[in-house]
mmCIF file of C-alpha atoms (C1' of nucleotides) in Angstrom:
data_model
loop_
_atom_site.group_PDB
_atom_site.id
_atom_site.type_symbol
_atom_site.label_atom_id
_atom_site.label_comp_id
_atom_site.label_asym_id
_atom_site.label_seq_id
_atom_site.Cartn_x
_atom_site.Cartn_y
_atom_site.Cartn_z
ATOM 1 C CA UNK A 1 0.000 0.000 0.000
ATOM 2 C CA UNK A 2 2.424 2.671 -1.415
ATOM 3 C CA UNK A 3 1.340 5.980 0.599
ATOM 4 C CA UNK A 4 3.149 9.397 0.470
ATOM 5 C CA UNK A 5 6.389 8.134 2.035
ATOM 6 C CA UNK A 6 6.371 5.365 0.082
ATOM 7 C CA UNK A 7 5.530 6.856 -3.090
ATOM 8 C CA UNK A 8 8.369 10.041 -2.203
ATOM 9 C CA UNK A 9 11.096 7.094 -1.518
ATOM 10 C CA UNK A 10 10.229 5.861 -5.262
ATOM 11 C CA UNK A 11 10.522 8.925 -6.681
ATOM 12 C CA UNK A 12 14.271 10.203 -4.816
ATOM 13 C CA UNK A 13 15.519 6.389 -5.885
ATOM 14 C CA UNK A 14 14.766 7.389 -9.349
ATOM 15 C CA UNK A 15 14.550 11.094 -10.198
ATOM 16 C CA UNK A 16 18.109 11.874 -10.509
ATOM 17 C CA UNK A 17 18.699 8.846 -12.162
ATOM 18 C CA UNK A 18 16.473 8.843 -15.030
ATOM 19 C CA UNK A 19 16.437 12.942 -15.748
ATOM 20 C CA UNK A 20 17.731 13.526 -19.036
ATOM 21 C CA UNK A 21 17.732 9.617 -20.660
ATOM 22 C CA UNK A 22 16.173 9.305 -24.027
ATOM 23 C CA UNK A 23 13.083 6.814 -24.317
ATOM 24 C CA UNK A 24 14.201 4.508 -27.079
ATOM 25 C CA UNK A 25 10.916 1.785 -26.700
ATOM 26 C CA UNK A 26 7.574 1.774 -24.738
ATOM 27 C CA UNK A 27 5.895 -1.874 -23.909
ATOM 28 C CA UNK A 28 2.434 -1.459 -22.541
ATOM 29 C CA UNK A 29 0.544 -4.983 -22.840
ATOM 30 C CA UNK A 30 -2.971 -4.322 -22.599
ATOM 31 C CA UNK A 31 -4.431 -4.224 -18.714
ATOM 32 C CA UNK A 32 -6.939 -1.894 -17.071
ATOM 33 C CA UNK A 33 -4.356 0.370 -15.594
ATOM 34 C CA UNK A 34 -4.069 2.519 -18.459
ATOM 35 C CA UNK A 35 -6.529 5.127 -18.777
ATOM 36 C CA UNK A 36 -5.791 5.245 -22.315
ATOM 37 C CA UNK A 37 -5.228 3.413 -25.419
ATOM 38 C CA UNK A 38 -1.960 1.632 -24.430
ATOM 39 C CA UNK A 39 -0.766 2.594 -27.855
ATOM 40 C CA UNK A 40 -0.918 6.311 -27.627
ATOM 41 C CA UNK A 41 2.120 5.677 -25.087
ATOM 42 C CA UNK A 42 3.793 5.653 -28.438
ATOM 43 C CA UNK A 43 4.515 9.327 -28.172
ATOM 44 C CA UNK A 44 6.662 8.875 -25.726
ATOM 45 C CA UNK A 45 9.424 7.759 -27.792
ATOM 46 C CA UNK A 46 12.336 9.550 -28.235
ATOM 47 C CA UNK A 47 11.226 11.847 -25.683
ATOM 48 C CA UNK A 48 14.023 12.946 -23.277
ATOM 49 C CA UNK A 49 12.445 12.753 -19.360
ATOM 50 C CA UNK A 50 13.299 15.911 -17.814
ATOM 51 C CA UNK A 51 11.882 15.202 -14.061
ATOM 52 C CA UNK A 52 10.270 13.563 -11.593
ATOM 53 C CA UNK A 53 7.753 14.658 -9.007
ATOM 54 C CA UNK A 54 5.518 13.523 -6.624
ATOM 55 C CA UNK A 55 1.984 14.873 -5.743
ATOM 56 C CA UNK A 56 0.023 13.213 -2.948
ATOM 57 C CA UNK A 57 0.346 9.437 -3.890
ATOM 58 C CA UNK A 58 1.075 10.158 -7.366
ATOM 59 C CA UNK A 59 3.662 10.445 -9.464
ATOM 60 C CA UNK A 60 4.800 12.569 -12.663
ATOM 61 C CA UNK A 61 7.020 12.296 -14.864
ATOM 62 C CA UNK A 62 7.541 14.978 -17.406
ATOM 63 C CA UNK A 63 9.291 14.948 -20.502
ATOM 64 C CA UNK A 64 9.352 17.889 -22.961
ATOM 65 C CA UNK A 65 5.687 17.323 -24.372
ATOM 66 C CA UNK A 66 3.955 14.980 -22.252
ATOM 67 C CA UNK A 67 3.505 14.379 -18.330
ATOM 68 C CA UNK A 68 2.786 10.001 -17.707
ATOM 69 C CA UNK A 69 1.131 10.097 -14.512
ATOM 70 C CA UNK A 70 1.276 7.112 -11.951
ATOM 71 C CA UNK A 71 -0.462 5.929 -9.188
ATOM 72 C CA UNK A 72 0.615 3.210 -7.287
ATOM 73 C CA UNK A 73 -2.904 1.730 -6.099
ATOM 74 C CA UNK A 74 -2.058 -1.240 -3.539
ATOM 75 C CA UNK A 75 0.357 -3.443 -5.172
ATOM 76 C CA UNK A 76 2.296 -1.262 -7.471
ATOM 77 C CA UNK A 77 5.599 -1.045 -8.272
ATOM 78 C CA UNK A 78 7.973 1.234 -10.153
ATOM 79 C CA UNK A 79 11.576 0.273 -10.164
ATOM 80 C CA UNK A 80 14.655 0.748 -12.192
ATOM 81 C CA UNK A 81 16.684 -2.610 -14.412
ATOM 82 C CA UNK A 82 19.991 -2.427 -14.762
ATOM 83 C CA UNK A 83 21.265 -4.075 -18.288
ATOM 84 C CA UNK A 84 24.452 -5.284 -16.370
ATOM 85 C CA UNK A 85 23.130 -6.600 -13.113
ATOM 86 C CA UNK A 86 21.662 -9.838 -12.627
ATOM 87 C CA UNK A 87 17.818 -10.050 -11.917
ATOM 88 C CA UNK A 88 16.626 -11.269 -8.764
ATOM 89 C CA UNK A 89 13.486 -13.475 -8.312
ATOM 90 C CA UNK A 90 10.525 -12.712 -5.981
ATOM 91 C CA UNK A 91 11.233 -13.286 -2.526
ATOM 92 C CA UNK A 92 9.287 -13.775 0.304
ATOM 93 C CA UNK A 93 10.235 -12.307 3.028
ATOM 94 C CA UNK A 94 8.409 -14.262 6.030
ATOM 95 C CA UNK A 95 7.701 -11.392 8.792
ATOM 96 C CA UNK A 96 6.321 -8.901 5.701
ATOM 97 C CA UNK A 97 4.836 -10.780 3.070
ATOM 98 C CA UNK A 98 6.098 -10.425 -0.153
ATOM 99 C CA UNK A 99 9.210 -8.408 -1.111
ATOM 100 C CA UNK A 100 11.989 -8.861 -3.751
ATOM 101 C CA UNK A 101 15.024 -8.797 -2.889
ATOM 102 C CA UNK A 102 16.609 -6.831 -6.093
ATOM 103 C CA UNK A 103 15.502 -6.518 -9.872
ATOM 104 C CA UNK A 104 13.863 -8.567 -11.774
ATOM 105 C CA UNK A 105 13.059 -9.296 -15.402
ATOM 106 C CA UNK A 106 9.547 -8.134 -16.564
ATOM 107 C CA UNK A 107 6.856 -11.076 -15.342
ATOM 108 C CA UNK A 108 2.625 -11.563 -16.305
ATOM 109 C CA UNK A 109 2.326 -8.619 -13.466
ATOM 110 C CA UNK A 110 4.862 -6.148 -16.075
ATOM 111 C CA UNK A 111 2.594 -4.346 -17.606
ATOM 112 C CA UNK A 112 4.449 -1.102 -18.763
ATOM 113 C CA UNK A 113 8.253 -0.701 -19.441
ATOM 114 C CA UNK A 114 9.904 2.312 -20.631
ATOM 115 C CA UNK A 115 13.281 1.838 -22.198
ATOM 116 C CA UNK A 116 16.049 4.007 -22.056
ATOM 117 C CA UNK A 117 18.458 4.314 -24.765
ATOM 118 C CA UNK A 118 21.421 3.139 -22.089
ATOM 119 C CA UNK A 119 19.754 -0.036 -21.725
ATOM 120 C CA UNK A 120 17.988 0.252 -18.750
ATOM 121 C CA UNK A 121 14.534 0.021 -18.218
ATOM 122 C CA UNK A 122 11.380 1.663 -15.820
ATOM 123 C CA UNK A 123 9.319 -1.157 -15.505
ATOM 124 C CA UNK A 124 5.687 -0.579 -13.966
ATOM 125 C CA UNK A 125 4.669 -4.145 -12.128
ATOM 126 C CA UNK A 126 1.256 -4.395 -10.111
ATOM 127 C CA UNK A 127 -0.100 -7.405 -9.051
ATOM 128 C CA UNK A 128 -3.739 -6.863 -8.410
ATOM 129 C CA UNK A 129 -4.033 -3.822 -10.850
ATOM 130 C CA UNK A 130 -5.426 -1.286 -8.464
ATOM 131 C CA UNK A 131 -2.746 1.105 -10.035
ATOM 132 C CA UNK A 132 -3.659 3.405 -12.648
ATOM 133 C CA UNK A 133 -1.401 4.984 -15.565
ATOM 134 C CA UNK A 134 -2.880 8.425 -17.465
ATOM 135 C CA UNK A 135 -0.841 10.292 -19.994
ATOM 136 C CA UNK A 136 -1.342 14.385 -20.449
ATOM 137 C CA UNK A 137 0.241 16.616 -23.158
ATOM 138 C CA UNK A 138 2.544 18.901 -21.058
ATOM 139 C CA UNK A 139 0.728 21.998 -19.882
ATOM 140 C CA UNK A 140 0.565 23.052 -16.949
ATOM 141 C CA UNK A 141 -3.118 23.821 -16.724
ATOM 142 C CA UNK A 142 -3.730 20.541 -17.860
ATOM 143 C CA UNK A 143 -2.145 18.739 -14.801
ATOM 144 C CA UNK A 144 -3.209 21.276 -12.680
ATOM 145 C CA UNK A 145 -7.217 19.894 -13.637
ATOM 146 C CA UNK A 146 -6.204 16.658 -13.405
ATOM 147 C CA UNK A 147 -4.990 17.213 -9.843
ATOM 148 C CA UNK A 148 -8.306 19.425 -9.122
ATOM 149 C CA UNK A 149 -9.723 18.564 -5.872
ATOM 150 C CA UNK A 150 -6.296 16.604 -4.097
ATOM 151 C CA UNK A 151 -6.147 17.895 -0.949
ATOM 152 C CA UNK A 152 -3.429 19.824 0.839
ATOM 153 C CA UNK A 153 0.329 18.644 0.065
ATOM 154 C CA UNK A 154 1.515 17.801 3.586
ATOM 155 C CA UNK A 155 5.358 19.011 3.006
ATOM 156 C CA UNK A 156 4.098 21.816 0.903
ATOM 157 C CA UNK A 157 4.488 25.792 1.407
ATOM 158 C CA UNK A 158 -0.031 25.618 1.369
ATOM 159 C CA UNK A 159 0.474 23.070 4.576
ATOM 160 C CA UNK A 160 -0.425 25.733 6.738
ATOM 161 C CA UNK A 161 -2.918 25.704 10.083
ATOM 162 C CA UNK A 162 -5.556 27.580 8.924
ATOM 163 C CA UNK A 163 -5.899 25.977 5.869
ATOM 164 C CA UNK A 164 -5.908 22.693 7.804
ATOM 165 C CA UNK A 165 -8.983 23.976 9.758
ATOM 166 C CA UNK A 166 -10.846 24.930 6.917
ATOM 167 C CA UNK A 167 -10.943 21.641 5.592
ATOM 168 C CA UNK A 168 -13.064 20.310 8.715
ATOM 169 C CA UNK A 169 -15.887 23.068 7.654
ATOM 170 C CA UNK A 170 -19.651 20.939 6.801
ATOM 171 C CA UNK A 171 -17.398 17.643 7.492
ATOM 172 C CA UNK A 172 -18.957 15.343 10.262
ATOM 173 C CA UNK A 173 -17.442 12.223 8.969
ATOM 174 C CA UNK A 174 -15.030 10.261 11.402
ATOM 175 C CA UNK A 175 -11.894 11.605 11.823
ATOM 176 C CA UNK A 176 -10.348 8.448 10.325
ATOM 177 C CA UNK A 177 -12.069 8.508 7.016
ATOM 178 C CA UNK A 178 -11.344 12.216 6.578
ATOM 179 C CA UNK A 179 -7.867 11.732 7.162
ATOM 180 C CA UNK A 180 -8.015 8.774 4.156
ATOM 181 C CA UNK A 181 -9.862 11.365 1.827
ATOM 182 C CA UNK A 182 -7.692 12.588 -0.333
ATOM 183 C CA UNK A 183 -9.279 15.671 -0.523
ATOM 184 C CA UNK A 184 -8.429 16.613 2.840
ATOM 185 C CA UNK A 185 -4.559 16.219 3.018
ATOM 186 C CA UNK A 186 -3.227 13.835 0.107
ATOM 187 C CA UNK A 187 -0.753 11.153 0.238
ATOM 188 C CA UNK A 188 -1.911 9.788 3.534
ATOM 189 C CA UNK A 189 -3.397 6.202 3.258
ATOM 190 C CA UNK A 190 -4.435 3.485 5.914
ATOM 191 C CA UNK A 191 -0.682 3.019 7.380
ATOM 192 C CA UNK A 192 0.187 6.886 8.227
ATOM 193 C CA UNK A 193 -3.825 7.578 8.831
ATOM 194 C CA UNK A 194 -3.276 5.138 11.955
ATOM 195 C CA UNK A 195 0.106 6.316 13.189
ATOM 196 C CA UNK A 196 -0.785 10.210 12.685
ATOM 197 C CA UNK A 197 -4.105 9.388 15.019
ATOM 198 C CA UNK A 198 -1.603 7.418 17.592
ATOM 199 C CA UNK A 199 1.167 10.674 17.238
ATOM 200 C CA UNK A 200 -2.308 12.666 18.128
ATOM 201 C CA UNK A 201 -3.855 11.122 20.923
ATOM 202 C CA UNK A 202 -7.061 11.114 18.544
ATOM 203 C CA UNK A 203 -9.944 8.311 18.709
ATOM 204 C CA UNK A 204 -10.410 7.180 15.263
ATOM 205 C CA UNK A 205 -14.194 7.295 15.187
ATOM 206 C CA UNK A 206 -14.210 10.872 16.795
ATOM 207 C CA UNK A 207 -16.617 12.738 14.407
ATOM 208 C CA UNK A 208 -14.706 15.530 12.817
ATOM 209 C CA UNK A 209 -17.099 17.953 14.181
ATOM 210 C CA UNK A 210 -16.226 17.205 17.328
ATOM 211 C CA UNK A 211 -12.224 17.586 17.577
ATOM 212 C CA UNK A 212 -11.562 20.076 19.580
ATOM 213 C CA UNK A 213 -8.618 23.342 18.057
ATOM 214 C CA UNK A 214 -5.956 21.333 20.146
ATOM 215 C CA UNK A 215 -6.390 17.697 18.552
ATOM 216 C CA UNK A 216 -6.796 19.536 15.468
ATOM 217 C CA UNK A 217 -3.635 21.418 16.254
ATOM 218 C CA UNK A 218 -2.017 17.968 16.925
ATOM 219 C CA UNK A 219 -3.290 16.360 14.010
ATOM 220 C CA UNK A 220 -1.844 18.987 11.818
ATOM 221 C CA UNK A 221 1.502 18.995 13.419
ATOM 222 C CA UNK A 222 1.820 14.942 13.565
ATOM 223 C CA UNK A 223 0.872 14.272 10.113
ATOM 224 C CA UNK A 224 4.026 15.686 8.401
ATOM 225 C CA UNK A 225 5.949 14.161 11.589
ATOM 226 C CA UNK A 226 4.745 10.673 10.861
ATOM 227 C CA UNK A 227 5.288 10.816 7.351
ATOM 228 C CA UNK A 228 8.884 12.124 7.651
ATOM 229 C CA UNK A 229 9.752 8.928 9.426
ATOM 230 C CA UNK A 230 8.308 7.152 7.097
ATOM 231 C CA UNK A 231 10.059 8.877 4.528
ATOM 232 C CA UNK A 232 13.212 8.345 6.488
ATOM 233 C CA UNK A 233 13.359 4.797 7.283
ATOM 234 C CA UNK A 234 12.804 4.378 3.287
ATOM 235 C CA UNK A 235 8.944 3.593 3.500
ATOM 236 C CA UNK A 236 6.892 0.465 5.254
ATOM 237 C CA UNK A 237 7.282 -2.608 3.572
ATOM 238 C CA UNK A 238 4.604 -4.907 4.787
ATOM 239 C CA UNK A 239 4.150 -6.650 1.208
ATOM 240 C CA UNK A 240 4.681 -5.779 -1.858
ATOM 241 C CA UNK A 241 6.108 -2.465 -1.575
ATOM 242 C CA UNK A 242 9.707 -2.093 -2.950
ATOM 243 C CA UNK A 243 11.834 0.840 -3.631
ATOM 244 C CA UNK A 244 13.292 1.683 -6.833
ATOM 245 C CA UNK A 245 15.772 -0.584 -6.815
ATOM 246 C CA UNK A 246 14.130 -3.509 -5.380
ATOM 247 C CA UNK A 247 14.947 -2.678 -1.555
ATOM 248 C CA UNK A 248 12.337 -3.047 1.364
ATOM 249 C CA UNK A 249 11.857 0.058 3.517
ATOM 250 C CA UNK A 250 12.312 -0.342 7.628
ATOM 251 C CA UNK A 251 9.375 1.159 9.011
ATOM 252 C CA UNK A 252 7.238 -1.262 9.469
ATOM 253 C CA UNK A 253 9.773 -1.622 12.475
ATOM 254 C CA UNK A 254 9.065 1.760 13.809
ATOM 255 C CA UNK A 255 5.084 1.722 13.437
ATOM 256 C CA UNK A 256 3.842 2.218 16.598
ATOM 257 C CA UNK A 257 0.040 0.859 15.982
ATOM 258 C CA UNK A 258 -0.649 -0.170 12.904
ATOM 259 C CA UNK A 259 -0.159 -4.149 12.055
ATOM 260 C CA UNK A 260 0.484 -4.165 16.311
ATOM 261 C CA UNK A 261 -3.010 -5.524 17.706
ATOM 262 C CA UNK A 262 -3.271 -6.872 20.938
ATOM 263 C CA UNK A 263 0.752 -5.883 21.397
ATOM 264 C CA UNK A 264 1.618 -3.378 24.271
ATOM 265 C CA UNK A 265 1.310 0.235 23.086
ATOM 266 C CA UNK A 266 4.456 1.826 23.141
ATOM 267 C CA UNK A 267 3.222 4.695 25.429
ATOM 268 C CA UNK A 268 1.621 3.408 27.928
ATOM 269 C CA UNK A 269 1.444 -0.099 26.973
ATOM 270 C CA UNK A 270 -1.926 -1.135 27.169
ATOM 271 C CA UNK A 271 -2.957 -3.752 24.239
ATOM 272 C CA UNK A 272 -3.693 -1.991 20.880
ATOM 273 C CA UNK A 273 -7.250 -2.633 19.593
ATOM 274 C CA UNK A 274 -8.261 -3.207 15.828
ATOM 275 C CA UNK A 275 -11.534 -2.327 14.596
ATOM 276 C CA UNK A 276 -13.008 -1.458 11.163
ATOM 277 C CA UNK A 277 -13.742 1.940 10.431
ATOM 278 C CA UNK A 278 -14.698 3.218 6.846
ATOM 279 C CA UNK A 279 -14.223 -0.394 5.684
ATOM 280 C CA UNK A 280 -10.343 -0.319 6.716
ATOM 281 C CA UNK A 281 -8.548 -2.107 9.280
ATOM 282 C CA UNK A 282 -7.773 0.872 12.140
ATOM 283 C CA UNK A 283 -5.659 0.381 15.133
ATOM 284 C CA UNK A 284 -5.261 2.322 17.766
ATOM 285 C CA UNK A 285 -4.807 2.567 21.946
ATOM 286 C CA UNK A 286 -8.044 2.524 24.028
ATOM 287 C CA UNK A 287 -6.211 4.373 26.779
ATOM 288 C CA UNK A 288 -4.450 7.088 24.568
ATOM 289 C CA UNK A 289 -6.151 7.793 22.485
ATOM 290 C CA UNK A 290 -9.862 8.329 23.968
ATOM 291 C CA UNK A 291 -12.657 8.977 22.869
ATOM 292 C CA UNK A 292 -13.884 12.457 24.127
ATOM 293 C CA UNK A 293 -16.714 12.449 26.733
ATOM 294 C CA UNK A 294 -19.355 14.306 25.570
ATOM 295 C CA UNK A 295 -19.627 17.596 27.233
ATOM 296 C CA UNK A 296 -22.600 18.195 29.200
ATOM 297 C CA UNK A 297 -24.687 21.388 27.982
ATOM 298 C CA UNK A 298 -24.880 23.798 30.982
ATOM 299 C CA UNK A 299 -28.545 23.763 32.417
ATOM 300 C CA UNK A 300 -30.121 27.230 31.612
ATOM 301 C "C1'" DA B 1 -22.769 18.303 -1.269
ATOM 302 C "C1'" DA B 2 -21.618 14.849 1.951
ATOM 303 C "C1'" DC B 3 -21.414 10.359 3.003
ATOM 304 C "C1'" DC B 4 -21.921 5.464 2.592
ATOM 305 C "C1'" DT B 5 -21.591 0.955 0.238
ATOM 306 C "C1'" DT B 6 -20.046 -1.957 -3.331
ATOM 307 C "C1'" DC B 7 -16.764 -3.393 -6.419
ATOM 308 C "C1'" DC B 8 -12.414 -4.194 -8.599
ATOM 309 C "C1'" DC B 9 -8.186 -7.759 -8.157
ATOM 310 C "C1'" DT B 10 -4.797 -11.392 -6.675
ATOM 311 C "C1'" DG B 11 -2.198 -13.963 -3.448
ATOM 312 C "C1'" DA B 12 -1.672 -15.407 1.261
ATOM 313 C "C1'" DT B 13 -3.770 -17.790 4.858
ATOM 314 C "C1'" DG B 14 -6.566 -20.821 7.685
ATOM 315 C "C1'" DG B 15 -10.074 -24.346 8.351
ATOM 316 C "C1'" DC B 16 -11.617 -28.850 7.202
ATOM 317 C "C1'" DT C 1 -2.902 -32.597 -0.112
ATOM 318 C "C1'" DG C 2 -6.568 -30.016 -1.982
ATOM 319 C "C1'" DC C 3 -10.376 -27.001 -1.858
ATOM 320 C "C1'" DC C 4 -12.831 -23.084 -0.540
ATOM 321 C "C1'" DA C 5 -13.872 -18.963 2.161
ATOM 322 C "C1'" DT C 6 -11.850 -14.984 3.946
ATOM 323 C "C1'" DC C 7 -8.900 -11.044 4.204
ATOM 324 C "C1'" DA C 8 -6.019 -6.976 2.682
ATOM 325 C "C1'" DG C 9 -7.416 -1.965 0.762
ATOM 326 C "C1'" DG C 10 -7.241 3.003 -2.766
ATOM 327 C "C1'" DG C 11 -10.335 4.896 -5.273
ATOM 328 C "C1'" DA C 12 -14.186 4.915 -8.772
ATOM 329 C "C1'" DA C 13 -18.969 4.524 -9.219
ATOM 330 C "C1'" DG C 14 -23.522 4.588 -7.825
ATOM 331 C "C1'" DG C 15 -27.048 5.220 -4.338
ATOM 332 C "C1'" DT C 16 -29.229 7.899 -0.457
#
DNA sequence: AACCTTCCCTGATGGC
DNA sequence: TGCCATCAGGGAAGGT
C-alpha cells in the first residue's frame, strides 16, 4: 500500500537517475491500468524525461511534451533494471509478506516498461491492478485539472494551520475517514492515517465535528511528523512495496500501531485494539487515544 | 454536497 | 494434499 512516504522514496531512488535519458521503446501490454489506449504511449518515444515529481500518492514524470502520470494503487511497483546486473526473483520475506530482494526481469504482473536508450529500463509491475497509468500533453493547466480537488500537500508551502482547519468546515465524517480522503490532506493512506491518530492522541471514530482546536492542532503537526519517518526509514514494507531498486523500507519496524493488535502500546502499553472503520482495518490505543466524553450542555 | 456501500483484483492464509 | 472462504485496501462509481 504505497502511501506518500512510500511513493516520495520511489521517486528520490529514481529522479536523478532517469532525468535527461532518451526513451528509445515503450511496452504497454494491454491491462486496465491505463486510462488510455496503451498505444498512444507511443509518443513517448524519443522523448528525453526531464523530471520527476511527486503529488500526494502520485507520481509525474515529465518529458518535454507529455507528463505520464502514476499511481501506485495497492500493489504497485515502479523500479529501475539495470542491463548489467543480474535479476533477482521474488522473494518472500516471512515477517512482511512479499518483497523482492533486487531486480527482476519483466513477469505476467509487467505491464508497462519504458526503455532508455542506455539499456535500462522503468518497468511498472502491479499485481492486483489497483494502479492506474494516465498520460497528459505537457501543460501546466492541464495537470493542474487533473490534480483538481487533491487535498493539501503535507510538506508543501499551502500546509499551513488555517488551511488545515478549513478543511473540517460541513465535514462530520469520522476523523479516520477524513484523514483517508484525499481531498483533505493527500498522500496519507491506511498506514500513516493510523500512526498520525496514535502521534495525536485522537480516537479514530471521533466525528470531525467534534475535535476540539488542540487535537486539530495535533493532528496537523503529527501528520508531516509521521510521514517524515516514514520517509526516512525508506517507506513500510509490509508486502509488496519495494523501492526503486528492489529494496524493502524499515518502518514497518518503527510503526507504533498499525499491524500491532493486541501488542503493548508503546506509550503506555496497554494492548492496541483493531476495529473497522470506513471499511479499513484501524488500530489504535483505548487508553491514549480516547474517545472524548461528551460535554454536558450547561442547564439554563 | 456529503457520506456510505459496493466493487475491482490477486495472493496469502486458515479451516476442514 | 486439496479445496474453498476470507482477508487486505485506494479509489471509482452509484445510491441515499
Amino acid at each position: 500500500m504505497p502511501e506518500l512516504p512510500e511513493v516520495e522514496t520511489i521517486r528520490r531512488g529514481l529522479v536523478d537517475r532517469i532525468r535527461e535519458a532518451r526513451i528509445q521503446e515503450i511496452l504497454a501490454r494491454p491491462c486496465r491500468v491505463f486510462r488510455m489506449e496503451p498505444a498512444a504511449l507511443e509518443v513517448l518515444r524519443d522523448q528525453t524525461i526531464e523530471d520527476l515529481k511527486r503529488r500526494g500518492k502520485f507520481l509525474v514524470l515529465s518529458t518535454q511534451d507529455h507528463f505520464c502520470i502514476f499511481h501506485l494503487g495497492m500493489t504497485g511497483q515502479l523500479t529501475l533494471r539495470h542491463p548489467d546486473r543480474p535479476d533477482g526473483g521474488f522473494v518472500r520475506h516471512a515477517a512482511t509478506g512479499l518483497q523482492r530482494a533486487s531486480q527482476h526481469s519483466p513477469d505476467q504482473h509487467t505491464h508497462f516498461e519504458i526503455h532508455l536508450d542506455d539499456g535500462r529500463q522503468i518497468l511498472y509491475r502491479d499485481v492486483r491492478k489497483f494502479g492506474r497509468i494516465h498520460l497528459l500533453d505537457r501543460n501546466d493547466d492541464l495537470l493542474e485539472e487533473f490534480f483538481g480537488r487533491l487535498g493539501l500537500e503535507p510538506f508543501s508551502d499551502d500546509y499551513r494551520k488555517d488551511s488545515f482547519l478549513r478543511l473540517f468546515e460541513g465535514r462530520r465524517l469520522s476523523i479516520k475517514a477524513l484523514l483517508l480522503d484525499q481531498t483533505f490532506v493527500a498522500g496519507i493512506g491506511n498506514i500513516y492515517a493510523d500512526e498520525a491518530l496514535f502521534e495525536a492522541r485522537v480516537h479514530p471514530l471521533t466525528p470531525s465535528d467534534h475535535l476540539t482546536r488542540s487535537q486539530k492542532t495535533r493532528l496537523f503537526e503529527a501528520i508531516p511528523l509521521v510521514l517524515k519517518k516514514g520517509i526516512q526509514f525508506g517507506g513500510t514494507s509490509l508486502r509488496d512495496y519495494v523501492d526503486s531498486e528492489g529494496r524493502s523500507g524499515t518502518h514497518q519496524d518503527e510503526l507504533q500501531v498499525y499491524g500491532r493488535k493486541g501488542l503493548a502500546c508503546p506509550r503506555c502499553g496497554a494492548s492496541i485494539r483493531k476495529i473497522v472503520v470506513a471499511q479499513r482495518g484501524t488500530h489504535f490505543c483505548a487508553r491514549c487515544q480516547r474517545r472524548r466524553t461528551s460535554r454536558r450542555k450547561p442547564g439554563p
